[in-house]
Amino acid sequence: MNSTRLHRRSVLALLASLPLMAARGALAQGYPDRPIRLVVPYAPGAAADQLARVLARPLAQALGQPVVIDNRAGAGGTLGADMVAKASADGYTLLLGTDATQATNLHLARKFPYDPLRQFTPLVLAAVNPIVLVVHPSLPARNVAELVRYAKAHPRALSYGSSGIGTPHHLAGELLNERAGIAMVHVPYKGGAPAMTDLLGGNINVLFASLATALPYVQNGQVRVLAVTQAQRHGGLPQVPTIGETLPGYALAGWLGLFAPAGLPGAIQTRLQAEINKALADEAVRSALEQAGLVPSGGTPQALDALVREELATRGRLVKAAGIEPE
């Protein structure tokens, strides 16, 4: 009797779901039939905004519909990401998410408005935003090993700047402190530009900066670049080692990916993944992104999901280690 009832309930549940499945199938077949909104949770000009504008044109051509950029800055990206998390899962609202919106911000707030894992459908990791470790020329360190030795010989004498509390630049410094067993003092700024100004003026000794911010000063010799923070060397700076080459296991960088609300039909997810990857493989797109200081990526939804899960754990641990109290 019990097995009969269970079977009957399963059949009824399946029948009840058929209209929804049919509707989703019809939606996917006709997709897209109107403009697609790509929400950028930062102000115009930011790295995420530049990436979105580079991708919008080839995606619009491939999909046959306009891709409209919608800048929704606020709360370090949380405002725009939350809007997409609560949008309809029909493929017409997408998010240009970052390591901040999908991993770090959760650990910086006591009450967070969305779940980065449960409320999004991952699409593609679009690009990596490289971070470089640079120092003032007066500092007697020409590589990471010499910097670590100096920091150990002069406890808390070194101060490192970042573009703000909880940014990947801040966490890159905390990860170096942790892995090297040193105690550089963090000095947060409201953006990379003022931090670079203070490094040039000798007010701080060390800076973790986005490559795009630091490169002009590296090229003219005003600052010395010691390493990149990501796992692999940067193609534009092949002579510059990674920090991980000195401290095995060290790797941290900013990244940007495309997401949709949770529940996106599989056919639409597959279509968007394919078109985004095609756009990222285009030489003109890659050149434009590289000029903006970004490293084009690409890949599968599964890879992006795995990255978010890994980064949620890593960033949470670093936020705690840095003593950053959620607000």
XYZ file of C-alpha atoms in Angstrom:
327
model
C 0.000 0.000 0.000
C 2.739 2.442 0.950
C 4.712 1.739 -2.228
C 1.543 2.236 -4.301
C 0.906 5.606 -2.669
C 4.493 6.669 -3.216
C 4.322 5.657 -6.877
C 1.049 7.564 -7.297
C 2.573 10.671 -5.709
C 5.628 10.458 -7.992
C 3.411 10.196 -11.066
C 1.288 13.157 -9.946
C 4.396 15.230 -9.254
C 5.764 14.412 -12.701
C 2.473 15.334 -14.367
C 2.351 18.584 -12.431
C 5.859 19.503 -13.578
C 5.216 18.834 -17.273
C 3.648 22.245 -18.054
C 6.616 23.994 -16.439
C 9.090 21.825 -18.348
C 7.243 22.486 -21.596
C 7.230 26.219 -20.933
C 10.959 26.211 -20.267
C 11.550 24.240 -23.456
C 9.530 26.705 -25.507
C 11.372 29.593 -23.845
C 14.745 28.114 -24.736
C 13.744 27.450 -28.369
C 12.693 31.066 -28.940
C 15.639 32.577 -27.046
C 16.450 35.375 -27.380
C 13.568 37.400 -28.815
C 14.260 40.704 -27.042
C 17.243 42.694 -25.672
C 19.423 41.149 -22.976
C 20.410 43.210 -19.951
C 23.954 42.737 -18.666
C 24.163 44.148 -15.154
C 27.562 45.537 -14.200
C 27.597 46.085 -10.417
C 30.230 48.835 -10.666
C 30.512 52.339 -12.076
C 31.426 53.019 -15.720
C 35.150 52.723 -16.332
C 35.798 49.938 -13.828
C 37.404 46.713 -15.058
C 34.062 44.900 -15.025
C 32.484 47.696 -17.063
C 35.298 47.613 -19.633
C 34.944 43.845 -19.977
C 31.176 44.070 -20.376
C 31.424 46.695 -23.120
C 34.037 44.708 -25.032
C 31.868 41.553 -24.923
C 28.516 43.250 -25.585
C 29.025 43.798 -29.325
C 30.082 40.272 -30.379
C 27.445 38.740 -28.104
C 24.748 40.949 -29.608
C 25.827 39.946 -33.113
C 25.843 36.256 -32.226
C 22.520 36.296 -30.389
C 20.728 38.619 -32.776
C 19.559 40.942 -29.996
C 21.060 44.032 -28.324
C 23.067 43.465 -25.137
C 22.378 46.488 -22.936
C 24.882 47.403 -20.231
C 23.194 48.377 -16.951
C 25.623 49.882 -14.413
C 24.236 49.346 -10.906
C 27.080 50.339 -8.578
C 26.772 50.231 -4.808
C 27.925 48.334 -1.722
C 31.066 47.056 -3.419
C 29.075 45.349 -6.158
C 26.504 43.748 -3.860
C 23.623 45.980 -4.998
C 23.786 44.971 -8.656
C 24.493 41.320 -7.922
C 21.493 41.131 -5.598
C 19.291 42.557 -8.352
C 20.302 39.736 -10.692
C 19.955 37.096 -7.963
C 16.288 38.057 -7.649
C 15.581 38.450 -11.380
C 13.688 35.993 -13.580
C 15.737 33.026 -14.762
C 14.876 33.546 -18.425
C 18.264 34.530 -19.841
C 17.374 38.187 -20.282
C 19.182 39.409 -17.161
C 22.843 38.506 -16.693
C 25.509 39.556 -14.209
C 29.124 40.495 -14.781
C 30.190 39.127 -11.396
C 33.596 39.318 -9.745
C 35.564 37.697 -6.961
C 34.064 40.397 -4.723
C 30.388 39.887 -5.571
C 30.587 36.094 -5.670
C 33.121 35.321 -2.920
C 34.522 38.093 -0.730
C 31.559 40.351 0.047
C 29.669 37.557 1.782
C 32.347 37.536 4.496
C 32.305 41.319 4.961
C 28.648 41.688 5.965
C 26.694 40.365 8.943
C 23.519 40.211 6.853
C 24.098 39.390 3.206
C 21.181 39.647 0.749
C 21.918 36.668 -1.516
C 23.564 33.249 -1.657
C 26.392 33.259 -4.256
C 26.024 29.516 -4.829
C 22.283 28.902 -4.690
C 20.970 32.018 -6.409
C 23.086 32.044 -9.569
C 23.662 29.899 -12.624
C 27.353 30.051 -13.579
C 28.158 30.623 -17.248
C 31.806 31.382 -18.034
C 34.901 32.734 -16.318
C 35.544 35.670 -18.646
C 38.843 37.159 -17.495
C 41.444 37.398 -14.772
C 42.399 40.809 -13.383
C 46.121 40.407 -12.578
C 47.623 41.866 -9.425
C 51.298 42.783 -9.155
C 53.506 43.235 -6.112
C 55.475 46.470 -6.536
C 57.827 48.314 -4.185
C 59.404 51.750 -3.895
C 62.879 51.751 -5.511
C 64.468 52.712 -2.198
C 63.467 49.378 -0.640
C 66.449 46.977 -0.763
C 64.470 44.084 -2.225
C 64.628 42.939 -5.842
C 62.609 39.765 -5.456
C 60.114 38.135 -3.115
C 62.753 36.234 -1.150
C 64.646 39.466 -0.386
C 61.397 41.207 0.577
C 60.567 38.396 3.017
C 64.052 38.497 4.533
C 63.861 42.268 4.976
C 60.389 42.042 6.546
C 61.582 39.390 9.004
C 64.627 41.461 9.945
C 62.472 44.590 10.416
C 59.184 43.414 12.034
C 56.203 45.664 11.217
C 58.509 48.208 9.563
C 56.996 47.650 6.132
C 53.593 49.020 5.193
C 51.715 47.774 2.160
C 48.936 49.612 0.388
C 45.815 48.305 -1.299
C 42.753 49.727 -3.022
C 40.614 49.138 0.078
C 39.651 46.821 2.904
C 38.557 43.398 1.692
C 39.702 43.938 -1.900
C 41.753 41.209 -3.593
C 44.754 43.555 -3.307
C 44.306 43.639 0.486
C 43.851 39.886 0.711
C 46.901 39.301 -1.499
C 48.962 41.108 1.122
C 47.421 39.143 3.961
C 48.113 35.902 2.123
C 51.767 36.933 1.735
C 51.957 37.741 5.457
C 50.454 34.347 6.261
C 52.551 32.236 3.874
C 55.842 34.030 4.569
C 55.379 34.470 8.310
C 55.867 38.236 8.164
C 53.882 41.199 9.477
C 53.600 43.974 6.941
C 51.101 46.638 8.061
C 48.097 47.176 5.791
C 47.233 50.720 4.666
C 43.902 50.855 2.797
C 43.079 53.522 0.197
C 39.971 54.487 -1.701
C 41.172 53.041 -4.970
C 44.394 52.061 -6.658
C 45.350 55.527 -7.921
C 45.772 57.214 -4.497
C 47.624 54.151 -3.223
C 50.066 54.416 -6.129
C 50.535 58.128 -5.409
C 51.580 57.344 -1.843
C 53.951 54.610 -2.999
C 55.614 57.044 -5.415
C 55.914 59.543 -2.568
C 57.531 56.990 -0.280
C 54.673 57.082 2.251
C 54.294 53.301 1.910
C 56.953 50.746 0.950
C 54.934 48.071 -0.821
C 51.800 48.003 -2.939
C 49.543 45.301 -4.340
C 47.993 46.885 -7.424
C 46.077 45.902 -10.524
C 48.437 45.461 -13.453
C 46.659 48.176 -15.424
C 47.304 50.669 -12.600
C 50.935 49.741 -12.023
C 52.240 49.054 -15.525
C 52.981 52.664 -16.609
C 55.033 53.242 -13.445
C 56.846 49.930 -13.836
C 57.745 50.757 -17.426
C 59.191 54.187 -16.586
C 61.126 52.853 -13.605
C 59.268 54.743 -10.883
C 58.404 51.508 -9.058
C 59.970 48.053 -9.040
C 57.811 45.025 -9.788
C 58.745 41.907 -7.810
C 56.077 39.409 -8.767
C 52.541 38.686 -9.925
C 50.074 37.173 -7.472
C 48.273 34.786 -9.821
C 49.247 31.154 -10.309
C 50.894 31.635 -13.724
C 53.261 34.255 -15.060
C 51.625 37.036 -17.055
C 52.111 36.839 -20.810
C 52.912 40.543 -21.027
C 55.538 40.292 -18.273
C 57.121 36.890 -18.873
C 60.276 37.844 -16.985
C 58.350 38.618 -13.780
C 57.933 35.548 -11.526
C 54.875 34.586 -9.526
C 54.921 34.809 -5.746
C 54.161 31.086 -5.787
C 57.560 30.379 -7.312
C 59.069 31.536 -4.019
C 56.211 30.551 -1.712
C 54.651 27.364 -3.144
C 50.869 27.334 -3.048
C 50.506 31.106 -3.074
C 47.952 32.256 -5.676
C 45.348 35.006 -5.596
C 43.983 37.296 -8.289
C 40.903 39.245 -9.191
C 38.542 37.605 -11.670
C 35.373 38.323 -13.598
C 32.696 35.924 -14.756
C 29.221 35.878 -16.234
C 26.273 34.550 -14.266
C 22.508 34.261 -14.638
C 19.839 33.834 -11.947
C 19.427 30.316 -10.567
C 17.082 28.060 -12.495
C 18.202 29.110 -15.974
C 17.052 26.493 -18.515
C 19.917 24.238 -19.549
C 19.524 24.991 -23.247
C 19.917 28.720 -22.628
C 22.898 28.150 -20.350
C 24.557 26.065 -23.076
C 23.828 28.684 -25.744
C 25.203 31.546 -23.666
C 28.294 29.574 -22.657
C 29.061 28.787 -26.296
C 28.616 32.365 -27.505
C 30.621 33.877 -24.649
C 33.477 31.477 -25.292
C 33.409 32.299 -29.018
C 33.585 36.013 -28.206
C 36.493 35.486 -25.817
C 38.381 33.550 -28.506
C 38.120 36.417 -30.973
C 41.489 38.138 -31.515
C 39.997 41.653 -31.480
C 38.228 40.945 -28.191
C 41.341 39.450 -26.639
C 43.452 42.404 -27.754
C 40.966 44.909 -26.295
C 40.868 43.067 -22.969
C 44.644 42.800 -22.781
C 44.933 46.547 -23.416
C 42.608 47.035 -20.433
C 44.987 44.966 -18.293
C 42.819 41.850 -18.264
C 43.692 38.260 -19.195
C 40.916 36.678 -21.307
C 39.773 33.317 -20.011
C 36.800 31.132 -20.962
C 35.661 27.660 -19.995
C 32.688 25.779 -18.619
C 29.970 26.559 -16.079
C 31.309 23.707 -13.968
C 34.759 25.285 -13.822
C 33.315 28.652 -12.809
C 31.173 27.000 -10.128
C 34.240 25.215 -8.738
C 36.166 28.507 -8.693
C 33.408 30.273 -6.744
C 33.275 27.458 -4.180
C 37.043 27.472 -3.739
C 37.222 31.254 -3.503
C 34.399 31.455 -0.970
C 36.454 29.275 1.361
C 39.798 30.972 0.665
C 38.527 34.538 0.932
C 36.600 33.749 4.076
C 39.699 32.359 5.722
C 41.777 35.391 4.704
C 39.155 37.874 5.902
C 39.140 36.139 9.278
C 42.950 35.984 9.423
C 43.144 39.701 8.643
C 40.824 40.464 11.541
C 38.256 42.158 9.294
C 35.008 42.396 11.232
C 31.779 42.029 9.211
C 29.686 45.191 9.201
